[in-house]
């Protein structure tokens, strides 16, 4: 299953880049090779390995543009939210938002990330089937060489059960 998802995540493009780098056609300008090389060859892990690692990470990962439009989600994100990547890519992250989370939490999130800081907190999300879950969310900006925000990275996990266990423990003590 993971393998199938990996394949559907642009791995054809990554394969093409990897084989291009393995034997660039004669006469290819050095700048072109260098540009692709920075995507990962010798010192840096190959892009395919990066993708497979992110794909198989046991935490829901999304990459968005600066307006929070989703560009990529990993397999754990699909499993947790119930959204297939084909139906969620292109939508805003707010597709997961729930009225249970106070507006001030989102305002705090955006203030932090727009100031190039990482934000971490708990919010209530809902899955595709509308079932709610408590998410421990980390959002961090991805900057280019000029220090501009080009993407946001989101990572979250379901802590509903953990929260319930903590509350049960505190009731007993
Ligand atoms: P809105 O009324 O759209 O937003 C609430 C407030 O958030 C606004 O009043 C404003 O202060 C601020 N805000 C919203 N969008 C912007 C913007 N583009 N620029 C500046 N300020 C803004 N939300 C979730 O609920 N669940 C998630 O798992 C989640 N993951 C995220 C992951 C990433 C990488 C990013 C960048 C954002 C994520 N968000 C997530 C936040 C999400 O984008 C929305 O801001 C949030 O869901 C509130 O949306 P809303 O439609 O309910 O409210």
Short mmCIF file of C-alpha atoms and ligand atoms in Angstrom, two decimals, residues 62 64 66-68 92-94 96-98 103 106-107 109-110 113-114 123-125 137 139 152-154 156, ligand 1:
data_model
loop_
_atom_site.label_atom_id
_atom_site.label_comp_id
_atom_site.label_asym_id
_atom_site.label_seq_id
_atom_site.Cartn_x
_atom_site.Cartn_y
_atom_site.Cartn_z
CA UNK A 62 1.50 18.29 4.81
CA UNK A 64 1.40 24.03 1.83
CA UNK A 66 2.11 30.51 2.00
CA UNK A 67 -1.70 30.78 1.96
CA UNK A 68 -2.03 27.24 3.43
CA UNK A 92 -6.84 24.92 2.15
CA UNK A 93 -5.69 23.31 5.41
CA UNK A 94 -8.81 24.83 6.95
CA UNK A 96 -9.76 20.14 8.72
CA UNK A 97 -10.82 23.01 10.98
CA UNK A 98 -13.56 22.70 13.51
CA UNK A 103 -10.28 31.74 16.82
CA UNK A 106 -5.54 30.18 14.75
CA UNK A 107 -4.59 33.85 15.11
CA UNK A 109 -0.63 30.18 14.82
CA UNK A 110 -0.60 32.63 11.90
CA UNK A 113 4.47 31.37 11.32
CA UNK A 114 4.25 34.66 9.43
CA UNK A 123 -6.42 21.99 17.93
CA UNK A 124 -9.60 20.11 17.20
CA UNK A 125 -9.70 18.73 13.67
CA UNK A 137 0.07 20.21 15.51
CA UNK A 139 3.65 24.21 11.75
CA UNK A 152 4.76 25.78 5.34
CA UNK A 153 5.37 22.35 6.78
CA UNK A 154 2.60 20.90 8.94
CA UNK A 156 0.24 16.46 13.34
P1 LIG B 1 -10.45 31.50 9.21
O1 LIG B 1 -11.49 32.49 9.56
O2 LIG B 1 -10.10 31.27 7.78
O3 LIG B 1 -9.12 31.81 9.99
C1 LIG B 1 -9.10 32.08 11.36
C2 LIG B 1 -8.05 33.14 11.61
O4 LIG B 1 -6.76 32.61 11.22
C3 LIG B 1 -8.23 34.40 10.77
O5 LIG B 1 -9.08 35.30 11.44
C4 LIG B 1 -6.81 34.92 10.63
O6 LIG B 1 -6.45 35.62 11.80
C5 LIG B 1 -5.99 33.65 10.59
N1 LIG B 1 -5.70 33.23 9.19
C6 LIG B 1 -6.32 32.28 8.49
N2 LIG B 1 -5.75 32.16 7.26
C7 LIG B 1 -4.77 33.08 7.21
C8 LIG B 1 -3.82 33.44 6.22
N3 LIG B 1 -3.76 32.83 5.03
N4 LIG B 1 -2.94 34.41 6.50
C9 LIG B 1 -2.98 35.04 7.70
N5 LIG B 1 -3.84 34.73 8.69
C10 LIG B 1 -4.72 33.76 8.44
N6 LIG B 1 -5.88 24.32 10.73
C11 LIG B 1 -6.61 23.31 11.26
O7 LIG B 1 -7.74 23.53 11.71
N7 LIG B 1 -6.11 22.03 11.29
C12 LIG B 1 -4.87 21.71 10.82
O8 LIG B 1 -4.46 20.53 10.90
C13 LIG B 1 -4.10 22.75 10.25
N8 LIG B 1 -2.88 22.51 9.75
C14 LIG B 1 -2.20 23.53 9.16
C15 LIG B 1 -0.98 23.23 8.54
C16 LIG B 1 -0.26 24.23 7.89
C17 LIG B 1 1.05 23.88 7.23
C18 LIG B 1 -0.76 25.56 7.87
C19 LIG B 1 0.01 26.66 7.19
C20 LIG B 1 -1.97 25.86 8.45
C21 LIG B 1 -2.70 24.85 9.11
N9 LIG B 1 -3.94 25.11 9.70
C22 LIG B 1 -4.66 24.08 10.23
C23 LIG B 1 -4.51 26.47 9.74
C24 LIG B 1 -5.51 26.68 8.61
O9 LIG B 1 -4.83 27.15 7.46
C25 LIG B 1 -6.58 27.73 8.98
O10 LIG B 1 -5.99 28.95 9.33
C26 LIG B 1 -7.45 27.27 10.16
O11 LIG B 1 -7.95 25.99 9.91
C27 LIG B 1 -8.63 28.24 10.40
O12 LIG B 1 -9.42 28.25 9.27
P2 LIG B 1 -10.96 28.70 9.36
O13 LIG B 1 -11.51 28.64 7.99
O14 LIG B 1 -11.64 27.88 10.42
O15 LIG B 1 -10.92 30.14 9.92
#
